[in-house]
PDB file of C-alpha atoms in Angstrom:
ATOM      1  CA  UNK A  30      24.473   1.182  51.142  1.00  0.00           C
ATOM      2  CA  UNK A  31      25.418  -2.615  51.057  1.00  0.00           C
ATOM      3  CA  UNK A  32      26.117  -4.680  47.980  1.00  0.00           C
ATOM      4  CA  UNK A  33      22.641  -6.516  48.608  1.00  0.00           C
ATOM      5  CA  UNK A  34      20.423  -3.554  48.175  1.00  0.00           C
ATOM      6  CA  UNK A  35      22.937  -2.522  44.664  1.00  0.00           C
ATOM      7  CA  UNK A  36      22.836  -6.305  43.219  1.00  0.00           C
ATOM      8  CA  UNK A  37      18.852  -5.770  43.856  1.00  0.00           C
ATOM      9  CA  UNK A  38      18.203  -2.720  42.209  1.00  0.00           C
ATOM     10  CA  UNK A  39      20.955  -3.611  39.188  1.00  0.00           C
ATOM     11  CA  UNK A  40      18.918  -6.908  39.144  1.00  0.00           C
ATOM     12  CA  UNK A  41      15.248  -4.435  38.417  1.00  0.00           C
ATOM     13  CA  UNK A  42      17.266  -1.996  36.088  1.00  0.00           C
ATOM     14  CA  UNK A  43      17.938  -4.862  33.939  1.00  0.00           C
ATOM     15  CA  UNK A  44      14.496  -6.539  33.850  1.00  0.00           C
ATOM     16  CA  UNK A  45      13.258  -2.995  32.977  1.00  0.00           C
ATOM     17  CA  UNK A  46      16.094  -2.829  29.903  1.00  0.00           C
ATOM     18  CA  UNK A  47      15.449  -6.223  28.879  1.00  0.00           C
ATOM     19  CA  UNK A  48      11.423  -5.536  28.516  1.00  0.00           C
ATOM     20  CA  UNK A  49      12.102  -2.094  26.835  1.00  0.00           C
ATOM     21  CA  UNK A  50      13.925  -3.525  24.517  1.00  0.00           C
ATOM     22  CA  UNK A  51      11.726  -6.463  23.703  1.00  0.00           C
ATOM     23  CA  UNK A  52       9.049  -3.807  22.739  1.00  0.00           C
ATOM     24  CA  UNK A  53      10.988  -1.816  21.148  1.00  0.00           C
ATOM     25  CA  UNK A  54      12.309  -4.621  18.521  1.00  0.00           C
ATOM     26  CA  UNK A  55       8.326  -5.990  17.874  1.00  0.00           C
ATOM     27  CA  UNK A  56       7.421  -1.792  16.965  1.00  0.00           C
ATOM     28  CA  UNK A  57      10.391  -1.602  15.173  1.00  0.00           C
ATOM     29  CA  UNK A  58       9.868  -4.609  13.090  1.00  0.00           C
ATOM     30  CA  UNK A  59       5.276  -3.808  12.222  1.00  0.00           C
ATOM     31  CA  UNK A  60       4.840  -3.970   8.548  1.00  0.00           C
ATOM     32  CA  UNK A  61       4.372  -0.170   7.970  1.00  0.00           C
ATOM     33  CA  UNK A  62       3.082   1.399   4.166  1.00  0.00           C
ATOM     34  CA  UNK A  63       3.377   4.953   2.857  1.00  0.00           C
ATOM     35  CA  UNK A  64       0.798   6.391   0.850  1.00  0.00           C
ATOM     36  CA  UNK A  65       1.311   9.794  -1.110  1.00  0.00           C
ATOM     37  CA  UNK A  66      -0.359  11.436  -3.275  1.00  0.00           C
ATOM     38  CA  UNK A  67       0.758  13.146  -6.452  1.00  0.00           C
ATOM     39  CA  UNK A  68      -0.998  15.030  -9.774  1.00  0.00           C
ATOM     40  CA  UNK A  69       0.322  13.809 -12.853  1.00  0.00           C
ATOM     41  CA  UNK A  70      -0.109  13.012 -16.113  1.00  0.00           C
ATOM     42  CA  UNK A  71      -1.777  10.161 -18.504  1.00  0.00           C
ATOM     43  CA  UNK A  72       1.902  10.406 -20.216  1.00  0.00           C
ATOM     44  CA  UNK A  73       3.618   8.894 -17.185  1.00  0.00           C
ATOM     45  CA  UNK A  74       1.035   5.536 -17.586  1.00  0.00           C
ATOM     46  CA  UNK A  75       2.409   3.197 -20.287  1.00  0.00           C
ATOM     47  CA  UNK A  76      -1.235   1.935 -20.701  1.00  0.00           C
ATOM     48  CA  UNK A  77      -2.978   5.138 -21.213  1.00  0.00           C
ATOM     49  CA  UNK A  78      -4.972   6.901 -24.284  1.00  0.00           C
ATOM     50  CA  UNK A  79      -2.996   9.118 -26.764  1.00  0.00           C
ATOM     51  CA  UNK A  80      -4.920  12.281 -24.470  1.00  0.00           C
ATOM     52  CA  UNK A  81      -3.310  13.855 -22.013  1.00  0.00           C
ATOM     53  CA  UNK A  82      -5.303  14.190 -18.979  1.00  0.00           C
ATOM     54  CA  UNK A  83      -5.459  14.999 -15.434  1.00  0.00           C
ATOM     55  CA  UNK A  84      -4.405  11.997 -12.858  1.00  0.00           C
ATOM     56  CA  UNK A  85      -3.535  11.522  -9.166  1.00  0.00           C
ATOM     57  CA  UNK A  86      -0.751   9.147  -8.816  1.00  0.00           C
ATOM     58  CA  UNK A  87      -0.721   7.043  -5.501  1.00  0.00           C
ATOM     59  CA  UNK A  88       2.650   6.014  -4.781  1.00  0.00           C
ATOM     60  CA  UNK A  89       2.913   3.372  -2.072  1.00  0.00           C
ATOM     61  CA  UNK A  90       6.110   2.701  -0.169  1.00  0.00           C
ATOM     62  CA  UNK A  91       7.175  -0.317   1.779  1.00  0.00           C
ATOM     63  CA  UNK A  92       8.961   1.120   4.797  1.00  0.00           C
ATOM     64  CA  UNK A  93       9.047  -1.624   7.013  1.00  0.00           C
ATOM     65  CA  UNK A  94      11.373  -4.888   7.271  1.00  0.00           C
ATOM     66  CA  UNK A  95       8.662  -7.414   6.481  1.00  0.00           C
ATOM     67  CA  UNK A  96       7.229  -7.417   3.100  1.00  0.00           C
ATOM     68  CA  UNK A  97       3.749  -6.627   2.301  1.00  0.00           C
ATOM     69  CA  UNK A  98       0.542  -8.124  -0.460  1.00  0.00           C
ATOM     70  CA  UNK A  99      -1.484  -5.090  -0.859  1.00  0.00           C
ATOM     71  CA  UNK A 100      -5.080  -5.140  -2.721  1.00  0.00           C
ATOM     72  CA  UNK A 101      -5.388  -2.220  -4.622  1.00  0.00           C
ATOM     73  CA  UNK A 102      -8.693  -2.451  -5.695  1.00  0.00           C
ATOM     74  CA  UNK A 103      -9.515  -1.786  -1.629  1.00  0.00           C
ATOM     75  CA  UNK A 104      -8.055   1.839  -1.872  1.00  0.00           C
ATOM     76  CA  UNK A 105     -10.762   4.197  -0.684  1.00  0.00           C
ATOM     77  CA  UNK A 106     -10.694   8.290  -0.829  1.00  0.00           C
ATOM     78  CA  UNK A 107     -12.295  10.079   1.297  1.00  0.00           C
ATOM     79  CA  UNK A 108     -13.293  13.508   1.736  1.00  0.00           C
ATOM     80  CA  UNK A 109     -16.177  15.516   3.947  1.00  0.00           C
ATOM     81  CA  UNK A 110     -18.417  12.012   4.171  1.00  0.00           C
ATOM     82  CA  UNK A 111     -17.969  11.189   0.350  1.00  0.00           C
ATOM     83  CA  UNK A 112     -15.759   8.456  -0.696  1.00  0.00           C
ATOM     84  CA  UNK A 113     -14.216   7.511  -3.862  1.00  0.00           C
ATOM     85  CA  UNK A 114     -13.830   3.757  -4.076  1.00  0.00           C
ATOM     86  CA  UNK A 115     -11.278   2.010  -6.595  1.00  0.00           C
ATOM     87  CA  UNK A 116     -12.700  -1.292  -7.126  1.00  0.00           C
ATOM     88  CA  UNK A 117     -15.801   0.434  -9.246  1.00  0.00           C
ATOM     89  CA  UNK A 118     -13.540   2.922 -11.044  1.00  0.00           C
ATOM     90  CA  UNK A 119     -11.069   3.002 -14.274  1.00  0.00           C
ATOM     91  CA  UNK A 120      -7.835   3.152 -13.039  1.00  0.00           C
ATOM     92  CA  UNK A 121      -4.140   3.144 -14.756  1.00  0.00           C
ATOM     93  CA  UNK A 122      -0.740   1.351 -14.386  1.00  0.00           C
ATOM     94  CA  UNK A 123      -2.670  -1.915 -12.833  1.00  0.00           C
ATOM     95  CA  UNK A 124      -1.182  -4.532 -15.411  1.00  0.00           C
ATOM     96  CA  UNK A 125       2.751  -3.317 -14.115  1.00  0.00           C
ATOM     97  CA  UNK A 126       1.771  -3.485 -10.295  1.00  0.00           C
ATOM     98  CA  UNK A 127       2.807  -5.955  -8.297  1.00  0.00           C
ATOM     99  CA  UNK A 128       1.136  -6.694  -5.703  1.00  0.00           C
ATOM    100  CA  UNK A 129       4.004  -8.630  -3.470  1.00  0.00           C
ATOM    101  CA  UNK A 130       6.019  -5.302  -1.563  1.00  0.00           C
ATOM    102  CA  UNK A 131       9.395  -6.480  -0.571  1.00  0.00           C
ATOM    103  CA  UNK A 132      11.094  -3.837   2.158  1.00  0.00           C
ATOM    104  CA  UNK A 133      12.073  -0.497   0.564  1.00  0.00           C
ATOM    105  CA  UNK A 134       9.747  -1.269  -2.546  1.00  0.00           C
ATOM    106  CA  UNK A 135       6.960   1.618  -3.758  1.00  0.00           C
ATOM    107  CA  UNK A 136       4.022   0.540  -6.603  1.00  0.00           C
ATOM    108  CA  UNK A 137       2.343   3.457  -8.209  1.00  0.00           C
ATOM    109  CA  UNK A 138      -1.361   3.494  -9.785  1.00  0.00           C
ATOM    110  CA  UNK A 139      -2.824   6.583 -11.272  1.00  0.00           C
ATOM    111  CA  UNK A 140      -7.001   7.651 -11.132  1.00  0.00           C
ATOM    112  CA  UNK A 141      -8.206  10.082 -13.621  1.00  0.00           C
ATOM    113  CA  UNK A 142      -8.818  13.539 -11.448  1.00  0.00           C
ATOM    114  CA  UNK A 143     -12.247  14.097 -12.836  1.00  0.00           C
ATOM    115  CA  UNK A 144     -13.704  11.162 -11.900  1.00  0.00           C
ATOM    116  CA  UNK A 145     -12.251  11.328  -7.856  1.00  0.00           C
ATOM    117  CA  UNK A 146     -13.218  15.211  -7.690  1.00  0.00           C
ATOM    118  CA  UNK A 147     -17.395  14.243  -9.202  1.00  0.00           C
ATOM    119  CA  UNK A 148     -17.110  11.413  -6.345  1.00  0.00           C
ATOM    120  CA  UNK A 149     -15.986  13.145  -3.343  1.00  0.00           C
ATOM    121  CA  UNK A 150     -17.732  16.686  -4.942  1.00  0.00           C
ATOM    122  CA  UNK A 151     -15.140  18.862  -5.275  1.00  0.00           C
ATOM    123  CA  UNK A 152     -15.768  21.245  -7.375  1.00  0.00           C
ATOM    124  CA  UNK A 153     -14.691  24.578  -9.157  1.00  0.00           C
ATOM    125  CA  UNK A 154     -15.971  27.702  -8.314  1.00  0.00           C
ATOM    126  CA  UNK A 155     -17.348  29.919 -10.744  1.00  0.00           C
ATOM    127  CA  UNK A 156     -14.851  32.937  -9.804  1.00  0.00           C
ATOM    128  CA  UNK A 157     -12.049  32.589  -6.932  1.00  0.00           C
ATOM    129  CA  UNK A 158     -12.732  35.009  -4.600  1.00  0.00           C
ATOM    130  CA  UNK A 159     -10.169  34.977  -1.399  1.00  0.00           C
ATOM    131  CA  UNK A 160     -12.489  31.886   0.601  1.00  0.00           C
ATOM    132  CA  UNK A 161     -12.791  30.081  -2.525  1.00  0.00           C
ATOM    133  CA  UNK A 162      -8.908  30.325  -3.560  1.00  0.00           C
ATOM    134  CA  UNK A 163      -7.958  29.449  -0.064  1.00  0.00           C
ATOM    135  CA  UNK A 164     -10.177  26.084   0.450  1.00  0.00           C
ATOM    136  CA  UNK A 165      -8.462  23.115   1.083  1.00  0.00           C
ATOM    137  CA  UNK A 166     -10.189  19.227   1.261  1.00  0.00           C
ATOM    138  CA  UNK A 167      -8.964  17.466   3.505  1.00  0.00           C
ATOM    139  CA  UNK A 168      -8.182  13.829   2.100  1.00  0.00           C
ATOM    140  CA  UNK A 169      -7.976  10.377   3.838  1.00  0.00           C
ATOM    141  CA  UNK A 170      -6.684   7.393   1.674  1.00  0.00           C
ATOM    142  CA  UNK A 171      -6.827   4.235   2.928  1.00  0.00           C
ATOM    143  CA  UNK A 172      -6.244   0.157   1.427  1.00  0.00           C
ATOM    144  CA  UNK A 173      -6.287  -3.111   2.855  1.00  0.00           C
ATOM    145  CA  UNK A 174      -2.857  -5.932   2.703  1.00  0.00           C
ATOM    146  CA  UNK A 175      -4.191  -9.569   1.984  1.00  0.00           C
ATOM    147  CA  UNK A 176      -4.736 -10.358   5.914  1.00  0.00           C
ATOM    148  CA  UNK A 177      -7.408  -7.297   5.677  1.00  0.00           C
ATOM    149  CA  UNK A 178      -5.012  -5.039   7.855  1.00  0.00           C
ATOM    150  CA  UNK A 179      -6.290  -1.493   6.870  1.00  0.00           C
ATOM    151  CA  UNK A 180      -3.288   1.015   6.064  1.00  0.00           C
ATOM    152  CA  UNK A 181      -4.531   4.657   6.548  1.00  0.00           C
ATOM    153  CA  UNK A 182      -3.054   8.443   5.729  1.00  0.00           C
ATOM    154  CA  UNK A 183      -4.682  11.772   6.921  1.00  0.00           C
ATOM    155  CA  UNK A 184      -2.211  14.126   6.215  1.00  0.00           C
ATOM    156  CA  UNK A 185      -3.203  15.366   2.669  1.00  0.00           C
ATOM    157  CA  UNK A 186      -4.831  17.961   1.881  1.00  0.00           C
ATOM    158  CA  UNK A 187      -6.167  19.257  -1.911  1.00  0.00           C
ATOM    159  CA  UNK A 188      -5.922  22.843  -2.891  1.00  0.00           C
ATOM    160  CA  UNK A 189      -8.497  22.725  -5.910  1.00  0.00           C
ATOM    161  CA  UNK A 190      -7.246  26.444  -7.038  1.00  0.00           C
ATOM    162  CA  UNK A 191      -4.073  25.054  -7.952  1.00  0.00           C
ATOM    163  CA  UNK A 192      -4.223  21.517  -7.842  1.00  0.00           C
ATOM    164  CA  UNK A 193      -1.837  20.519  -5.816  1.00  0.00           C
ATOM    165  CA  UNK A 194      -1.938  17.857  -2.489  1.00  0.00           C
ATOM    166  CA  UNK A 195      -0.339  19.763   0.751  1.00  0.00           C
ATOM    167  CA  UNK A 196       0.908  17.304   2.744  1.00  0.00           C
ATOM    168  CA  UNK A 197       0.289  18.174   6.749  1.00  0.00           C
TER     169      UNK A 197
END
């Protein structure tokens, strides 16, 4: 081996390094959201009723470098072909969201359970038998960022027995 063919192939080595690590800085640095969701109560909403009822908080976390300007009102559940859209629904803790997401940031919003279960027809069985105890929807939340760039989950599930969201 001469020092001509090594200063070649050190010379491709570090044109392969240098683009690897070009793309790996631009993924790195994609604005990226988090969306979760939780039950909870009316009681954690400042601006709710004196009842206590049912809700599913949506927590969503910045968890990217770049800040984000999400529109709530785009949210959309969905479940087995029906969808639950915000913008046409009552929803809580809207006057105390901000809509500007600096890095590391997480807004919350809460929708009354009763109303997203009658849209995406989930609904209680008469008696739980094993099948109907067992049944999980699977959920898929998605909402739009000012430039229209869709955000998207699938990995919640809702177990309508106990009313919880599994997260897959």
């Amino acid at each position: 081996m001469n020092i001509d063919l090594i200063a070649k192939v050190a010379g491709v080595l570090g044109l392969l390094i240098s683009v690897c690590t070009f793309i790996l800085t631009r993924i790195e640095r994609r604005k990226r959201l988090e969306i979760e969701l939780f039950m909870s109560s009316t009681f954690e909403f400042e601006d709710s009723g004196a009842e206590d009822e049912c809700v599913i908080k949506v927590r969503f976390t910045n968890i990217g470098p770049q800040p984000l300007i999400l529109k709530p009102n785009t949210m959309v559940i969905e479940c087995n072909g029906n969808t639950f859209r915000l913008d046409r629904e009552e929803y809580l803790g809207m006057e105390y969201f901000d809509e500007l997401m600096p890095p590391t940031s997480c807004r919350e919003i809460g929708i009354y359970l009763d109303l997203v279960c009658k849209d995406l027809n989930i609904e209680s069985p008469e008696q739980y038998d094993e099948d109907s105890f067992n049944k999980l929807y699977s959920l898929r939340v998605q909402v739009n960022d000012h430039t229209n760039k869709v955000y998207k989950t699938k990995r919640f599930k809702f177990h309508e027995s106990v009313g919880e969201f599994v997260r897959f």
